[in-house]
Amino acid sequence: MPWRYSRWTADHPLSLGAGERAAVGQEVHAGDVLAAGTTYGTPVRVTGARRLGVAPEDLARVMRVPVGGEVERKTVIARTGRRFARAVSSPLAGRVIHQRADGDLFVAPIVGRWAVRSTLDGEVSRSDDACVSVRGSAWALQGVAGYGPNAIGEIALAVDSAAGELQPSRIDVRLRDRILIAGARATAESITRAHACGVAAVVAGAAPAGGLRVVYGDEATASGATTGPDAPTVLCLIGFGMAPLPRDVFAPLAALAGARAAVHTASARLFVFAPESAGDFAQDPPSLALSDDWLGARPIDEQLTLAGVTRFASEIEAEAVATKDGAVPVANVLAFDAPRTPRS
Amino acid sequence: VTISTELVASVEIAHEARTERVPAGPADGPVLRVIPGDVVHVAALLGRDPRLAPAMAFGTLAGGASLVGLVGTHDGRSFVERAELLRDAHPDLIVALAPDRGDVNGMVELAEALRFGCGHQQPPPHILVSADERVRARIAASCPANAIEALPDLRTPAGRQALVARLRALRRRAQGDVVLRDEALEAAARSMSASAGADVALLDVTGGSTSVIHARPDGTVLGIHERLGVGAAADRVVARAGLDRVRRWIPRAVEAPALLERVFNRARWPDAIPASVLALSLEMALAREAIAHALADAERAGVSLDAAWASPLLVLTGRLAQLPRAAQSLLVAIDVFGATGATLVSRSPGDTLVAAGALAARGRAATMPDPDPIAIVAEMWPRRSATVRVTDANGVMEERVVRGSFLLVPTKGAVQIELPRTTVRPSARSLELGVVIDARGRPLSLPPRDAERIPTLARWHAALDVLPAEKR
């Protein structure tokens, strides 16, 4: 099924320096801050346990600022004794970021701040310095690749049909914070214009691979690209180049226009927060055919019939299915929800 | 399906999304599975010795893992930079190499950065330590949540083998009793070399991996296995090589953006078939760059490939062997694998060789299927015009060869060739194509401009009748 209403888990990896996190079991909504933290400059190592004359494992007992706490310059981090006191103070303003096994400490200046927002309505199922996971129910559509940061917004149709191409002229600031449904293709120009107009994300059947590299750099691969928060968000549902959306995929998107939604780029999923009874969206998966020259994909609406072993222009002989546009190798026909990553 | 290494009735070989069984048909008894293996990310913490980084690269190439991060005691990075690098790499395994006693303090710095960056990673990565007891104890104190294991010196063959065994165990995780494809291929190459009494080089290109294996008759095997391929890993080839290096092998003008679209679509379409000539050309171009980069990485890691170049037998497997024309497999191989002498190039389409190799890897007596001999390739770079004499069932043919020549001498029946300035007389019982005389010189240089590059490529393709005519 391309559309499924289910309980999903969305992982939100955290950068170094998480200062606050949602607790396990906490109810959150898509868009709520799950964690916030700081980015660090070059840290300074401060002699800790040795200076205080305590064992490294006893250092925590005498610390006045815990690891992770913010300090000003000359703030006393740890102190022992009364009349003949020994103290460790911070050489700079920042945070105490780490305690070494030998009892020394690292203090780093704060050079920036970050926040991670939930992409699901639900409850926090895991929360530690590496990741915060949220588990919740939603309608979801699985894509093949997500690019950019996670995004939250309302669904808005930006094309008239499933085979339409997102035209830059249809994008303006009134679509700010919307998740645009872009039909068969979202060009690099429309992606950058959408980002400039404050659009939350663009969801399309396909996007040009070259355009994605222009926007996200050479690190963008067919599996996606993770970036900082200042990049546009794109979700490719079928592939690259040109890929009209199947009717069973596009019709629910049109019906769900205005609903709250989120794009989770790491898993390449579009979550839509509508009740399970919002529509009869869970249909059999439509078939997709990769074009002979691999330049795009298209949905196959007709009933598939086997055409037997066929010799193609490349002289490869393979089992084929008959379509109205000619024979297509069976291997080049996939269900919309077929796994698109190889098994290990 | 019963999984067993005893009394195996058939071997099941996993491809990108499908599996093939040898012998074909429903399983009638226990099945031995051959899989590509999980992707394993390895990060290394290195001491001062400059030989450690190449040794680490060699070990990960031999074990089929991905080296995702190298941090050194003297790399100039700050504590936070090291921690961020390791955290972003999300390693499955950490290898700490500190053979010198003077590396102790630096290695503890790196271990602390590891704990700071990956302290909450689930599951915590194991740490293999190649150092003396004192260093190992200090690392264990800095990373109490990580399991620590000892590793012999990675600069030695024993250390490398230990790392390879550990990496392969990780790649098999949660898969039960299986054989990795690269293990099977190494066993097959070893067996073929022993039975032929000659060195064998084996090139395997699949959707997700590329292997270059050299086996000697005495049983020693050198294997390089990389996550570069013509399918699921096609986008990795482009990321590594750059689109222009892939595009330069296609014998027609192609726009770069459209080519990238094709690569990305192929990467996300498991086991897709190139139905058009252009898609087939792209698959061949990707295979060339995948092999070229595997070889280049091996040389960068200090691996000597001289013996592999000189192997008299070259066997092609995987997608490389399944190209519709034998000439296609041959041209891809000789474009990037610069043999230094006359080489008999064969290919083994299908999975029979992998299946036999899997059985051999499990210590079972397996008869290696004979690969199909395609051609004897005579690479030369003559100072002046030279004569090559080819003798086959039709008689003797002489070809004048000058620098830049690239030609095929079709043969029938048993073949023997005489090359100038050597007493070696390469021969074969029969060849699918014949004798290929390659005097293009190495490394191959392709003109950068399309106007010169395309005619050059077209000439090479026409010499071997590589591509079918396109209907427009």
PDB file of C-alpha atoms in Angstrom, chain B residues 5 48 78 83 106 113 145 174 192 203-204 267 346 373 393-394 407 420 429:
ATOM      1  CA  THR B   5      26.839 -26.160   5.610  1.00  0.00           C
ATOM      2  CA  ARG B  48      52.206   8.489  14.763  1.00  0.00           C
ATOM      3  CA  SER B  78      40.676  19.729  18.199  1.00  0.00           C
ATOM      4  CA  ALA B  83      34.382  13.834  18.451  1.00  0.00           C
ATOM      5  CA  GLY B 106      47.681  10.778  22.214  1.00  0.00           C
ATOM      6  CA  ALA B 113      36.990  12.075  21.932  1.00  0.00           C
ATOM      7  CA  ALA B 145      30.957   1.113  27.779  1.00  0.00           C
ATOM      8  CA  ALA B 174      22.226 -11.767  12.231  1.00  0.00           C
ATOM      9  CA  MET B 192      41.227 -22.033 -10.151  1.00  0.00           C
ATOM     10  CA  LEU B 203      37.329  -9.090 -11.472  1.00  0.00           C
ATOM     11  CA  ASP B 204      33.810  -9.121 -10.059  1.00  0.00           C
ATOM     12  CA  ALA B 267      20.880   3.241  -7.746  1.00  0.00           C
ATOM     13  CA  SER B 346      37.528 -15.519 -19.640  1.00  0.00           C
ATOM     14  CA  PRO B 373      37.509 -18.035 -22.778  1.00  0.00           C
ATOM     15  CA  ALA B 393      42.955 -23.734 -37.241  1.00  0.00           C
ATOM     16  CA  ASN B 394      42.895 -21.599 -40.405  1.00  0.00           C
ATOM     17  CA  LEU B 407      42.603  -4.635 -33.146  1.00  0.00           C
ATOM     18  CA  PRO B 420      58.037  -9.734 -30.517  1.00  0.00           C
ATOM     19  CA  ARG B 429      42.145 -24.263 -27.032  1.00  0.00           C
TER      20      ARG B 429
END
